[in-house]
Coordinates of C-alpha atoms and ligand atoms in Angstrom, one line a residue:
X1 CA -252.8 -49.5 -190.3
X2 CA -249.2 -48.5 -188.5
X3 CA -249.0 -44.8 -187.5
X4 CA -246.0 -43.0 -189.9
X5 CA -243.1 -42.8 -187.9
X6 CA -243.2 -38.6 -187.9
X7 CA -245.8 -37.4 -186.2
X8 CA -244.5 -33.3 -186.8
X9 CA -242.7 -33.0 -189.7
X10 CA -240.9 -29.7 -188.9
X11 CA -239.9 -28.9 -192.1
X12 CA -243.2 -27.8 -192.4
X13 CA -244.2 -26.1 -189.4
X14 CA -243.6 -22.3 -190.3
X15 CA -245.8 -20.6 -187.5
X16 CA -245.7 -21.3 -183.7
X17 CA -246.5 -24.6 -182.3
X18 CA -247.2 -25.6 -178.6
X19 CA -247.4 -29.2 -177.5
X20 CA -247.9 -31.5 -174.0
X21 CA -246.5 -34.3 -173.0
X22 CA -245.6 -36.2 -170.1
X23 CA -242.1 -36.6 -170.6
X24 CA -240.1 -34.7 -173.4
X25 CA -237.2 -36.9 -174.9
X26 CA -234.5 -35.0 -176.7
X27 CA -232.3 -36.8 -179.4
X28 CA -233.8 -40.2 -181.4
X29 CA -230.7 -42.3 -181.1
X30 CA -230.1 -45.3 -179.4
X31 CA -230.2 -43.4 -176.4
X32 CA -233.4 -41.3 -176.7
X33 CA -234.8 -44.4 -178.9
X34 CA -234.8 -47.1 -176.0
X35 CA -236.1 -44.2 -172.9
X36 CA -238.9 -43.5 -175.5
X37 CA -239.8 -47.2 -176.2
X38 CA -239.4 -48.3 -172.7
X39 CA -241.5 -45.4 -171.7
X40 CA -244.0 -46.2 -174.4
X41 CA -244.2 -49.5 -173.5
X42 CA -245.3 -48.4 -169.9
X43 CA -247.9 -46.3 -170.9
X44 CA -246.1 -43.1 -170.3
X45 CA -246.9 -40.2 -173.1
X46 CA -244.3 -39.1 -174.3
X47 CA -242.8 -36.7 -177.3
X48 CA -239.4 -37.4 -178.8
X49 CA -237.8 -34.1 -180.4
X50 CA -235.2 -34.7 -183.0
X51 CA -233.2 -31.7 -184.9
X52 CA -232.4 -34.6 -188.1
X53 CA -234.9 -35.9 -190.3
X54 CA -236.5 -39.4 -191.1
X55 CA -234.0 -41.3 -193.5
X56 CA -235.8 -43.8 -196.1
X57 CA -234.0 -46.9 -197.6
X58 CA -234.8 -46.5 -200.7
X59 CA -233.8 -43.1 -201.0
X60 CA -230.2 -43.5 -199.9
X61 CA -227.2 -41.8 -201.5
X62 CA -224.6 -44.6 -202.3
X63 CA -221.6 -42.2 -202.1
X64 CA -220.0 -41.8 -199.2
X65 CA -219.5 -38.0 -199.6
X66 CA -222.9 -37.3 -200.6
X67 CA -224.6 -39.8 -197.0
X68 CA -222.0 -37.2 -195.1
X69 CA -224.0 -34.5 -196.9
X70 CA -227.7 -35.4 -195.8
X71 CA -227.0 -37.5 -192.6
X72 CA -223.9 -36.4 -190.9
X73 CA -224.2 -33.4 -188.2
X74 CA -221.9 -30.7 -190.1
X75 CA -222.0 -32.6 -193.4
X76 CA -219.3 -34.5 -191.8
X77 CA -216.6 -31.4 -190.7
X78 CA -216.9 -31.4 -187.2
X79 CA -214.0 -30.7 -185.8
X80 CA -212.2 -31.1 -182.1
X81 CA -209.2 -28.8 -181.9
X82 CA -206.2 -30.5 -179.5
X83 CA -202.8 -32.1 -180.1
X84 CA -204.2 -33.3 -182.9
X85 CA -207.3 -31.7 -185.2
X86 CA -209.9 -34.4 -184.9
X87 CA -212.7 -34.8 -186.8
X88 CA -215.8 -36.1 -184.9
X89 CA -218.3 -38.5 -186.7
X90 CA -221.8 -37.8 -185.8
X91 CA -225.5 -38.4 -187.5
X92 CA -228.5 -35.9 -187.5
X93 CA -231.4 -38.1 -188.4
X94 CA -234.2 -40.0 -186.9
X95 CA -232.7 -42.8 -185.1
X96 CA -229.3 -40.3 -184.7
X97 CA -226.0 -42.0 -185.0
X98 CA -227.3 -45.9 -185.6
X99 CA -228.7 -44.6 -189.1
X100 CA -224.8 -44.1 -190.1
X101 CA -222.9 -46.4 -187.4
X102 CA -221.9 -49.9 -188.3
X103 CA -223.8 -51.9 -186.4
X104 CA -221.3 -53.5 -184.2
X105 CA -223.3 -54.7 -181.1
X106 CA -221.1 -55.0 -178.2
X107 CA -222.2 -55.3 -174.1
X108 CA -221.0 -53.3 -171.8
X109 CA -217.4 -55.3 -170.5
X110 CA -217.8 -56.3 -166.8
X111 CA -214.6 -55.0 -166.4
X112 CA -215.8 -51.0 -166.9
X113 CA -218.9 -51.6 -165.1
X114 CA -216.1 -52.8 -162.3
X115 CA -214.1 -50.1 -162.8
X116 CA -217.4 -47.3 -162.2
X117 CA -218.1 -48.9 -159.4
X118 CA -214.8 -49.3 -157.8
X119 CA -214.2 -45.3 -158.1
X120 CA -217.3 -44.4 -156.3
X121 CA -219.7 -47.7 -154.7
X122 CA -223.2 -46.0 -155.6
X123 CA -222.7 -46.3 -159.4
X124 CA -222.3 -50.3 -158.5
X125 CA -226.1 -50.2 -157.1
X126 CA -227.8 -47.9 -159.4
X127 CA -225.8 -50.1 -162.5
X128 CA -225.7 -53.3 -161.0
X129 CA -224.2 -55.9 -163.3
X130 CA -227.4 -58.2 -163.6
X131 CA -229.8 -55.2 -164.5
X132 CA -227.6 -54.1 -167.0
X133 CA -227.1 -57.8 -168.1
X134 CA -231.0 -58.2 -168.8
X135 CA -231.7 -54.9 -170.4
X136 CA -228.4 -56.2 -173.2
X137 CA -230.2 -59.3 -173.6
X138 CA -233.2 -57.9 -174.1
X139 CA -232.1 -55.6 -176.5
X140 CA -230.1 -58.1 -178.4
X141 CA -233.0 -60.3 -179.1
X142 CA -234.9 -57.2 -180.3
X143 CA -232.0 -55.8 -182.6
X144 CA -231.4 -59.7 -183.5
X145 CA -227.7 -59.1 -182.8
X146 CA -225.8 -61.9 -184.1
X147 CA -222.8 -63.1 -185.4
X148 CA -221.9 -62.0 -189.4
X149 CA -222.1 -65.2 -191.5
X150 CA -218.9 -66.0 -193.7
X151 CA -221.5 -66.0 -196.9
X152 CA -222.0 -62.2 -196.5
X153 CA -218.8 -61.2 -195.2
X154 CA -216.4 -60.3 -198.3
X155 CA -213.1 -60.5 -199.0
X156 CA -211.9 -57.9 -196.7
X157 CA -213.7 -58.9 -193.6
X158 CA -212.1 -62.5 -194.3
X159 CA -209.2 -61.2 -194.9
X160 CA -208.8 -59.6 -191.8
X161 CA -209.5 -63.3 -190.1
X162 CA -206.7 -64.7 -192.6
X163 CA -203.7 -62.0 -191.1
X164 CA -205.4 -62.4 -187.5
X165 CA -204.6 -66.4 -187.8
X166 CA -201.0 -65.3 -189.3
X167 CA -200.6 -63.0 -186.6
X168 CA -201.7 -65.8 -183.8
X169 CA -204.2 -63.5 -182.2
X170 CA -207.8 -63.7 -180.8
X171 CA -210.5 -62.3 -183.9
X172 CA -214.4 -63.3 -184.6
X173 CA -217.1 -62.3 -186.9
X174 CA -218.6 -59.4 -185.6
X175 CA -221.9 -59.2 -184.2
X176 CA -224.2 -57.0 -185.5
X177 CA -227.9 -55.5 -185.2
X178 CA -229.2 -56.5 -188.7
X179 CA -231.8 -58.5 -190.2
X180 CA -231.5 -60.2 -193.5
X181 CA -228.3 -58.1 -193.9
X182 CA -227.0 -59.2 -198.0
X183 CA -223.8 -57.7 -197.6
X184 CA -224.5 -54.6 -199.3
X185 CA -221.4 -52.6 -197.5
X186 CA -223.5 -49.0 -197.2
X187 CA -224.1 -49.0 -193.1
X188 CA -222.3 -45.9 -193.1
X189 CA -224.2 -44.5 -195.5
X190 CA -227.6 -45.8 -193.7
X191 CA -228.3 -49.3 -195.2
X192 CA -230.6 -48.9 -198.8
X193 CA -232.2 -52.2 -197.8
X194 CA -233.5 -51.2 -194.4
X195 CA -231.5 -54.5 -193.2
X196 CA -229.8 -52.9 -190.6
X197 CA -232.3 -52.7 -187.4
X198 CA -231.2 -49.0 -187.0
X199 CA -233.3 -47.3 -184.3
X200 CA -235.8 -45.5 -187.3
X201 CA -236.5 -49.4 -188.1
X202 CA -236.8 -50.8 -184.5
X203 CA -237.0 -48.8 -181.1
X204 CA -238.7 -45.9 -182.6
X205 CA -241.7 -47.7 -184.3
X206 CA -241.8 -49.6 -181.0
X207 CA -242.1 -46.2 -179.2
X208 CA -244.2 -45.4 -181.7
X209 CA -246.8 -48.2 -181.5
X210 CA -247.1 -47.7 -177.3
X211 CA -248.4 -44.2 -178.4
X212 CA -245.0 -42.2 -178.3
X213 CA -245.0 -38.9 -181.1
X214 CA -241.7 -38.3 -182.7
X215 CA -241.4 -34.0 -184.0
X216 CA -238.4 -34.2 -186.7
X217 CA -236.7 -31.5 -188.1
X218 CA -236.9 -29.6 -184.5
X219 CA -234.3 -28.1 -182.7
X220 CA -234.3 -27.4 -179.2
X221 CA -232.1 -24.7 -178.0
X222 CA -232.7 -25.0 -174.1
X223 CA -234.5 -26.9 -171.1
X224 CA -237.2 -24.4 -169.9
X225 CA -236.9 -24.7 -166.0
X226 CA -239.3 -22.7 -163.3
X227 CA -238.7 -22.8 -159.8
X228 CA -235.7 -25.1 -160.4
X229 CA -237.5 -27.8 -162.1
X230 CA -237.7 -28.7 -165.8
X231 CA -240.7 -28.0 -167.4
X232 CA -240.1 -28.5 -171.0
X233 CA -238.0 -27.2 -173.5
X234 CA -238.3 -24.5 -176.8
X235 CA -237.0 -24.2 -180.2
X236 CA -237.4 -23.8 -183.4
X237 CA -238.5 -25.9 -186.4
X238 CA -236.9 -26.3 -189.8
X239 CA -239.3 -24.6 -191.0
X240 CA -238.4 -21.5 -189.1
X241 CA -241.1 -21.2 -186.2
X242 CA -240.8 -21.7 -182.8
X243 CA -241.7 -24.3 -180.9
X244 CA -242.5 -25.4 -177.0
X245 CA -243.4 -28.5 -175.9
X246 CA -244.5 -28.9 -172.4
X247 CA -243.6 -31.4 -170.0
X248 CA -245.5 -32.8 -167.2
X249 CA -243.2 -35.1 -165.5
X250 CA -239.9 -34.8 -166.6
X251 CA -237.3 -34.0 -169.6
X252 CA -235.0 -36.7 -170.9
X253 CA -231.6 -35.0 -173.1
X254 CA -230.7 -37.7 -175.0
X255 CA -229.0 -35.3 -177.8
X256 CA -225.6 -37.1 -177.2
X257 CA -222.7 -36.5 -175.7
X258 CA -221.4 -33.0 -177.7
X259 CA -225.2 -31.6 -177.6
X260 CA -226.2 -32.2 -174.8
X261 CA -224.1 -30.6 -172.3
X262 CA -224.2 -27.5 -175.1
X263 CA -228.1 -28.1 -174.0
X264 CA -227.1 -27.8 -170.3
X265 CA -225.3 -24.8 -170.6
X266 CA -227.6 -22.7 -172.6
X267 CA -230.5 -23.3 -170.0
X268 CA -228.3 -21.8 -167.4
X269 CA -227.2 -25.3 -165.9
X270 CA -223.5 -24.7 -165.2
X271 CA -223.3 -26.8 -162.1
X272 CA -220.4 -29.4 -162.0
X273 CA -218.1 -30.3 -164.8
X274 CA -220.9 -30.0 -167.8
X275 CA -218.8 -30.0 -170.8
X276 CA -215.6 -31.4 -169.0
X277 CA -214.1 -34.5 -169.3
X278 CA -214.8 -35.5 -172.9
X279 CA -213.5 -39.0 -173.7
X280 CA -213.3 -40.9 -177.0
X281 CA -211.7 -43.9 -178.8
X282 CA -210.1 -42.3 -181.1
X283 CA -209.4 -44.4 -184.4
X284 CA -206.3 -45.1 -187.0
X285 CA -206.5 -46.7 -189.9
X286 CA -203.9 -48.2 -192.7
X287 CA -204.7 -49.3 -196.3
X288 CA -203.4 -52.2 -198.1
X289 CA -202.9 -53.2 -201.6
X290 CA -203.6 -57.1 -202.5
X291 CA -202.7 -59.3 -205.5
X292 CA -206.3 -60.4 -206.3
X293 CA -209.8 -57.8 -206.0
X294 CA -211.1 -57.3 -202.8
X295 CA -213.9 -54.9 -203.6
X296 CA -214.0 -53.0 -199.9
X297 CA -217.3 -52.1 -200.7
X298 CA -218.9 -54.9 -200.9
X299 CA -219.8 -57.5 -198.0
X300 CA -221.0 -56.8 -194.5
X301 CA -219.4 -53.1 -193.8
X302 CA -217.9 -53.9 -190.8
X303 CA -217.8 -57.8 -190.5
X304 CA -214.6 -59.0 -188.7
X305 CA -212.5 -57.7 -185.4
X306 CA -209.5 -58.6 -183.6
X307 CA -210.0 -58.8 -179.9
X308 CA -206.5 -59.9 -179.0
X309 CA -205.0 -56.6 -178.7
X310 CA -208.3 -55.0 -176.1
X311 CA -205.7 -56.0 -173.0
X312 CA -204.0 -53.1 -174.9
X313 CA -206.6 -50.8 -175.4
X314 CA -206.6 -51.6 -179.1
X315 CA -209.8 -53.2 -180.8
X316 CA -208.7 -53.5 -184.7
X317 CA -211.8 -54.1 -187.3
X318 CA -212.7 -54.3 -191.3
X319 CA -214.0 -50.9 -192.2
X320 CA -215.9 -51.0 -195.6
X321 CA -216.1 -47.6 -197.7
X322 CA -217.0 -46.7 -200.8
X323 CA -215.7 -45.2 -203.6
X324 CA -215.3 -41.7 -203.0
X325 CA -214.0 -42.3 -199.4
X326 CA -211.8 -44.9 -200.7
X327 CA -210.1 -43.1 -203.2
X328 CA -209.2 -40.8 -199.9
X329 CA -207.2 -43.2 -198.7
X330 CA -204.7 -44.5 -201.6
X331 CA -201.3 -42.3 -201.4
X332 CA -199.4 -41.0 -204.7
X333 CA -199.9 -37.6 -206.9
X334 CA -200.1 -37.7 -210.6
X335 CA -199.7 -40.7 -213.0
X336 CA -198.7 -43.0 -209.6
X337 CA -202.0 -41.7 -208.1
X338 CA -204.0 -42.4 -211.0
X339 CA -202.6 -46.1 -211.2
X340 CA -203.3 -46.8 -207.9
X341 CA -206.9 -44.9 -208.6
X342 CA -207.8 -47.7 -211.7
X343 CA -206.8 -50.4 -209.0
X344 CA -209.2 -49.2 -206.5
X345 CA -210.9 -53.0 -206.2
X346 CA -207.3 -54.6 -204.8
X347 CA -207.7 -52.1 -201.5
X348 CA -208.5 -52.9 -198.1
X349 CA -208.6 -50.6 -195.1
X350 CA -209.0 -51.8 -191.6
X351 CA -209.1 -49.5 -188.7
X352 CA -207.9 -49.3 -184.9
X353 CA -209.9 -48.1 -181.4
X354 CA -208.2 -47.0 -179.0
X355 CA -209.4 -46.6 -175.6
X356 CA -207.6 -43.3 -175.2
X357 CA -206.9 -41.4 -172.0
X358 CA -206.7 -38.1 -173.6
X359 CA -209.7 -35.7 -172.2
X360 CA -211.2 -32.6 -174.0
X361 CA -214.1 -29.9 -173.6
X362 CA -217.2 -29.3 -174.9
X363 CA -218.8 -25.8 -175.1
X364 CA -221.9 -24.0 -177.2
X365 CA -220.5 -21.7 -179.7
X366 CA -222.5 -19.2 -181.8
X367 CA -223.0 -21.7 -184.9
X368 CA -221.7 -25.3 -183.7
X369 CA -220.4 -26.6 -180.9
X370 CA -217.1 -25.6 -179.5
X371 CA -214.9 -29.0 -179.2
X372 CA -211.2 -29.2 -177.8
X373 CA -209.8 -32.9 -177.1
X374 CA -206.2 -33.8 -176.4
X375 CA -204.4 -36.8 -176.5
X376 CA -201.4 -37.8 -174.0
X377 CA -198.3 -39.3 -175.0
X378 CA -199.3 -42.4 -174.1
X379 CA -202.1 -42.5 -176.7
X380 CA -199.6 -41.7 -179.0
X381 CA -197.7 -44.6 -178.4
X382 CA -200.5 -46.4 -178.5
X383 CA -201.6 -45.1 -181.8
X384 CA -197.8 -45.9 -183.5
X385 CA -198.4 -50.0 -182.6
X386 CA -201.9 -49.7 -184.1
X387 CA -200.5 -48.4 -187.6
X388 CA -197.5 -51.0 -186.7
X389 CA -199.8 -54.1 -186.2
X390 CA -202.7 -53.1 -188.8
X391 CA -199.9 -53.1 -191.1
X392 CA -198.6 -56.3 -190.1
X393 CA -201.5 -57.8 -190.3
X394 CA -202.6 -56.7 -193.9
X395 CA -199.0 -58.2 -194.8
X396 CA -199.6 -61.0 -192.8
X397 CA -202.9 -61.9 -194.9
X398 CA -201.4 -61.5 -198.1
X399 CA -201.0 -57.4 -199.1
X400 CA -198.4 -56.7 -201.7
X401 CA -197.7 -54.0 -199.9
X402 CA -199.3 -50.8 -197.5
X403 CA -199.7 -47.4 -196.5
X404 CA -199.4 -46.7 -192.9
X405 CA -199.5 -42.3 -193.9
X406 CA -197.5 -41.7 -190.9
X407 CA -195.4 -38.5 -191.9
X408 CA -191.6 -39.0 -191.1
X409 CA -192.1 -43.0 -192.2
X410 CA -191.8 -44.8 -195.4
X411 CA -194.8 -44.3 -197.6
X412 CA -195.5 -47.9 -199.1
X413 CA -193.9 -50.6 -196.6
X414 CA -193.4 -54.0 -198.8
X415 CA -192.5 -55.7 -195.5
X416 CA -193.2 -57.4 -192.2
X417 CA -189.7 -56.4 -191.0
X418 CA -189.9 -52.4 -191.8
X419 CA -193.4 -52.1 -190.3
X420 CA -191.8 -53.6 -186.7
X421 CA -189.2 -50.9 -187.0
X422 CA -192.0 -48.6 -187.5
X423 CA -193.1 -49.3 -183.6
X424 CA -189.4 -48.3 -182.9
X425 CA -188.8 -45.6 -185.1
X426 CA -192.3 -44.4 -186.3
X427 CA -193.1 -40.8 -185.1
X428 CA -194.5 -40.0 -181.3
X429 CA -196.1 -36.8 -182.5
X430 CA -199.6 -36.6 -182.4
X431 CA -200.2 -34.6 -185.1
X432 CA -198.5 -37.0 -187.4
X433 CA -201.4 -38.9 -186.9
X434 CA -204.5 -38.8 -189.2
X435 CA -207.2 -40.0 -186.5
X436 CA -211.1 -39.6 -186.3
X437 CA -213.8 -40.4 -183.1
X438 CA -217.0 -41.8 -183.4
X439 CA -217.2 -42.6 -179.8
X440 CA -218.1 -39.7 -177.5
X441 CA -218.8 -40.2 -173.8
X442 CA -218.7 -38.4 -170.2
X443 CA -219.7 -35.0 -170.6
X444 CA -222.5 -34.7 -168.1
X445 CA -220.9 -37.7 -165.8
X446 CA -222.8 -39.1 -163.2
X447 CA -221.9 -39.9 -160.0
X448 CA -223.0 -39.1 -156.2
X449 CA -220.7 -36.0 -155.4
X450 CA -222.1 -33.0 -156.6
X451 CA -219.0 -31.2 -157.3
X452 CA -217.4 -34.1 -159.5
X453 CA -220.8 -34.6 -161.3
X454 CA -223.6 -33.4 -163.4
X455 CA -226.7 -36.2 -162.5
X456 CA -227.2 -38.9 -159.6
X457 CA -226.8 -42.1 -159.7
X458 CA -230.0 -42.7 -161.1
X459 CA -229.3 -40.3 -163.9
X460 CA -231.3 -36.8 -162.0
X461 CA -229.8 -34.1 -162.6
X462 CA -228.1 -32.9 -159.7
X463 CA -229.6 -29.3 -159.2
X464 CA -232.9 -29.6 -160.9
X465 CA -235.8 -31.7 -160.3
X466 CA -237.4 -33.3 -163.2
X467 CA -234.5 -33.4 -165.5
X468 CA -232.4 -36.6 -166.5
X469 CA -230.0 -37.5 -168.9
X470 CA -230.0 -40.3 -170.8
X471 CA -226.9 -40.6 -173.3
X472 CA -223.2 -41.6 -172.7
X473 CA -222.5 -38.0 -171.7
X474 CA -223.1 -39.5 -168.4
X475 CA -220.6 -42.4 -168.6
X476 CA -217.9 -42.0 -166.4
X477 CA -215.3 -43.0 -168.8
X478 CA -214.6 -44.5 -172.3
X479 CA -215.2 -48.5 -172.7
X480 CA -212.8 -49.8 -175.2
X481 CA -215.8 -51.4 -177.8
X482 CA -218.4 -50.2 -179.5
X483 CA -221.3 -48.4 -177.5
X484 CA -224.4 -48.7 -178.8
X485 CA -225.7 -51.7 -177.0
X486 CA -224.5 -50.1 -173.6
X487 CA -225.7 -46.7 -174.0
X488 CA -229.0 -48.5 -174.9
X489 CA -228.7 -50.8 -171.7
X490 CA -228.2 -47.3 -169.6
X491 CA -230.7 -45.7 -171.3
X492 CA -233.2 -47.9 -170.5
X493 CA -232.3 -47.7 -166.8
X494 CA -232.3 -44.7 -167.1
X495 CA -236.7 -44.7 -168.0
X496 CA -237.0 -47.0 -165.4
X497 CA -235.5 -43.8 -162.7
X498 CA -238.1 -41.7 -164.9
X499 CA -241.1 -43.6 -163.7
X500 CA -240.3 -44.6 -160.5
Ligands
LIG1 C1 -219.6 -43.5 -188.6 C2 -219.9 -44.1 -187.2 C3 -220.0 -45.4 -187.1 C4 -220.3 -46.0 -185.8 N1 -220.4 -47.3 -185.7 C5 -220.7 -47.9 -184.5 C6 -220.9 -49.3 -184.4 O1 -220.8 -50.0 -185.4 N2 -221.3 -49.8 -183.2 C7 -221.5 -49.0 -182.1 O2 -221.8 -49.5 -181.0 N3 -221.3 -47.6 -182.2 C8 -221.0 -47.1 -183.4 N4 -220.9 -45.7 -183.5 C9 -221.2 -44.9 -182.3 C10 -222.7 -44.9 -182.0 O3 -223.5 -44.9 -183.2 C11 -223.0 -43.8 -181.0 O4 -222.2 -43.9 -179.9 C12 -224.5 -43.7 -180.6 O5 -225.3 -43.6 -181.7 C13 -224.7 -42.6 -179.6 O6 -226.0 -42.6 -179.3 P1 -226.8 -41.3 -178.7 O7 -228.2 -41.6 -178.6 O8 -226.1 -40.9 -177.4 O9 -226.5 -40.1 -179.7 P2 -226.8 -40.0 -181.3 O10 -227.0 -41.4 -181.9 O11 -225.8 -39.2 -181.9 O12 -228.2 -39.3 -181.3 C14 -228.4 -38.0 -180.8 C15 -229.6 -37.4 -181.6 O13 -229.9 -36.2 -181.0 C16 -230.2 -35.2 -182.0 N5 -230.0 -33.9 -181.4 C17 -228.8 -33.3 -181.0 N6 -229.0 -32.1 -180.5 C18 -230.3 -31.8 -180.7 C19 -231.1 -30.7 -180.4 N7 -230.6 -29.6 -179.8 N8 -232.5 -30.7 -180.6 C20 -233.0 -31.9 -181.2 N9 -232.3 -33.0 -181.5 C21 -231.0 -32.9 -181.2 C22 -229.2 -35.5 -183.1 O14 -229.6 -35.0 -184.3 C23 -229.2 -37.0 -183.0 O15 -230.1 -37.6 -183.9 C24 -220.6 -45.1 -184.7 C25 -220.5 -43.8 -184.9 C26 -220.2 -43.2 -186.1 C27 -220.2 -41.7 -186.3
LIG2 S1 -223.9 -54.5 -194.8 FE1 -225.3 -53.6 -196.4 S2 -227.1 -54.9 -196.4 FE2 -226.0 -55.3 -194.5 S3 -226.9 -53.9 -193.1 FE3 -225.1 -52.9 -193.9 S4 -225.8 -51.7 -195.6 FE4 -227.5 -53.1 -195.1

């Protein structure tokens, strides 16, 4: 017989509870997922606290609004104040973001790594290239990352190939982490068919199975550290006790890259720039209206990309919602809103990255974290083509018409000609743009100077022994594509520095 996944449920622990382990992981997502399973999988014993609780398929809200509810950190507010008021995506659950995220299963680019090592030499040791390189493959053949087949695509994600052909520039089916994926369109609402290998369905049960314990519904406000090394960390449980779990080796925070330098700083561990240097991809998006249904909720949720604009710092994709988020999207008051509202099958939104050089701030405040994030006017004029070629390529595939929502601009653009005067005349103020992050990273950067970093090279923290830090709050800076895969590959490094 498997073991449950849970070990400690703490929504019903309600008096004190003390634990052991070798080495404490904080955070279940792809990050504290692979250190636990790699850990596991060398006999290390080891306990994996996680505030969010276990998410089952079957039990999965379709709506949009309601996943935000019971998934989402914040029910889906939080909120980075800058330029721009940005709302940051994140998940609470076991298996953290991946229950929510859309699967998209890029590697790390060479060029990044390049880049890392460039500005200081001893990140191109302690990440060489060909470590990283097997720890992706590895991981790929675990999460069966492949391509999306055209027979569960959908219209939108075709679609998107149809205006990227018109357009003359580079697209493919994405590839994803799912198994037996039917095109359902819910991975942002954690997949109801428990297709998408998520890291509740894959990492953890391996973690689990090399003997790993995983306490949900615990929250850990701070790193216990004596005599300047980490020894464990305390909190308290859903169901209102506290906790402390005890670590004999070290302490992995893995909470991501908003909690955990909030972690850092409320164990006293102000060193560096902890909380500085937050960097995101921050993401437009512009709706179309076809001829002929194209049911956005239905086929793979995210599907189809266009990598021809990443020279750019643009990566364009399908993004599949449903209903209720939808409905968000489609412009008008009144009758005209309620029209486009009994048409809501003929819309298709697809969305922009960009890899942003705006920086922000992270800080613990006295209910959620404190997040500022600015972008420069760069990023702005970055954002303004993004709206201009999303929109041109929604024409492009056959949209009667769109909405790029850019304040100052036409509403509902018919044609290919008044969306390339929108990249001339559309607005360079960055609070005329509507634009969300679900890529955080940098927060606790590593590096080999002290003073321009929080851990080592081989992910230490840089003032106290037994503590490392496993999530992309150690990347240097922002990657241009989806992260999952390489904040997995890192992670994974990162046990290997654990138990050597
Ligand atoms: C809507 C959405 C879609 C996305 N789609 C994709 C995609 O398709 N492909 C891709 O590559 N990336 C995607 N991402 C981003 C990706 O999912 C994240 O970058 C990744 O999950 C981050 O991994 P992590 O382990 O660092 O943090 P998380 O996955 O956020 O996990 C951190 C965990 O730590 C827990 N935690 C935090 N603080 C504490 C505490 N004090 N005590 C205990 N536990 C704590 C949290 O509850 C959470 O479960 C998406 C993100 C969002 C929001
Ligand atoms: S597209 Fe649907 S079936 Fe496929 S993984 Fe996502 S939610 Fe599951």
């Amino acid at each position: 017989m498997t073991a449950p996944l849970v070990a400690i449920d703490g929504r019903e622990v309600r008096r004190r509870l003390d634990a052991e382990a070798e080495v404490v992981v904080v955070g279940s997502g792809p990050a504290g997922a692979t250190v636990a399973a790699e850990l596991a999988r060398r006999g290390v014993r080891v306990v994996v606290v996680e505030e969010g609780h276990q998410a089952r398929p079957g039990a999965l809200a379709a709506s949009g609004v309601r996943a935000m509810a019971s998934l989402y950190r914040d029910m889906g507010t939080s909120l980075a104040f800058g330029n721009v008021s940005m709302p940051y995506l994140q998940g609470c659950a076991v298996g953290g973001t991946s229950v929510i995220n859309g699967a998209i299963s890029w590697r790390l680019p060479p060029e990044i790594l390049a880049e890392w090592s460039a500005a200081d030499p001893a990140l191109g040791e302690a990440l060489h290239p060909d470590a990283i390189d097997a720890h992706q493959a590895r991981l790929e053949h675990r999460l069966h990352v492949h391509p999306t087949e055209a027979s569960i695509a959908g219209a939108k994600n075709l679609l998107l190939a149809r205006g990227a052909d018109a357009l003359g520039v580079a697209h493919r089916p994405i590839r994803r982490n799912v198994d037996g994926c039917v095109g359902a369109g819910r991975c942002l609402q954690g997949c109801p068919h428990g297709h998408k290998l998520s890291m509740d369905l894959s990492l953890l049960p391996d973690a689990v199975a090399g003997g790993a314990r995983i306490f949900s519904g615990m929250r850990v406000d701070r790193v216990v550290i004596e005599r300047g090394r980490a020894r464990g960390v305390t909190g308290v449980t859903a169901g209102g006790a506290r906790f402390d779990v005890r670590a004999g080796v070290a302490v992995v925070l893995a909470a991501s890259a908003i909690q955990t330098p909030c972690l850092l700083r409320r164990s006293g561990l102000r060193h560096g720039p902890v909380g500085e240097g937050l960097s995101a991809h921050p993401g437009v998006s512009v709706t179309g209206r076809f001829a002929e249904p194209v049911r956005s909720w239905q086929g793979a949720t995210q599907g189809h990309e266009v990598t021809g604009y990443r020279g750019e710092g643009l990566k364009l994709e399908a993004l599949g919602f449903d209903l209720s988020i939808l409905a968000s999207r489609v412009p008008g008051v009144g009758a005209d809103f309620a029209r486009r509202l009994a048409e809501l099958d003929r819309y298709a939104v697809w969305g922009a990255a960009l890899r942003a050089a705006g920086r922000g701030r992270v800080r613990p405040g006295p209910t959620r974290p404190l997040v500022t994030y600015s972008i420069t006017p760069d990023d702005v004029r970055k954002a303004r083509r993004a709206v201009r070629v999303l929109g041109d390529a929604l024409l492009a595939a056959g949209a009667l018409e769109v909405y790029p929502g850019i304040a100052g601009f036409a509403p509902v653009v018919r044609d290919r000609a008044t969306m390339a005067r929108f990249e001339v005349e559309g607005s360079l103020v960055a609070s005329d743009y509507a634009m969300s992050m679900t890529h955080l990273f940098g927060t606790a950067r590593m590096g080999s100077d002290p003073a321009r970093s929080v851990v080592r090279p081989d992910f230490r923290h840089h003032s106290t022994a037994g503590l490392y830090v496993a999530d992309s709050s150690v990347f240097p800076s922002n990657l241009g594509v989806n992260p999952q895969i390489a904040i997995m590959a890192l992670a994974a490094r990162c046990a290997e520095r654990v138990v050597n």
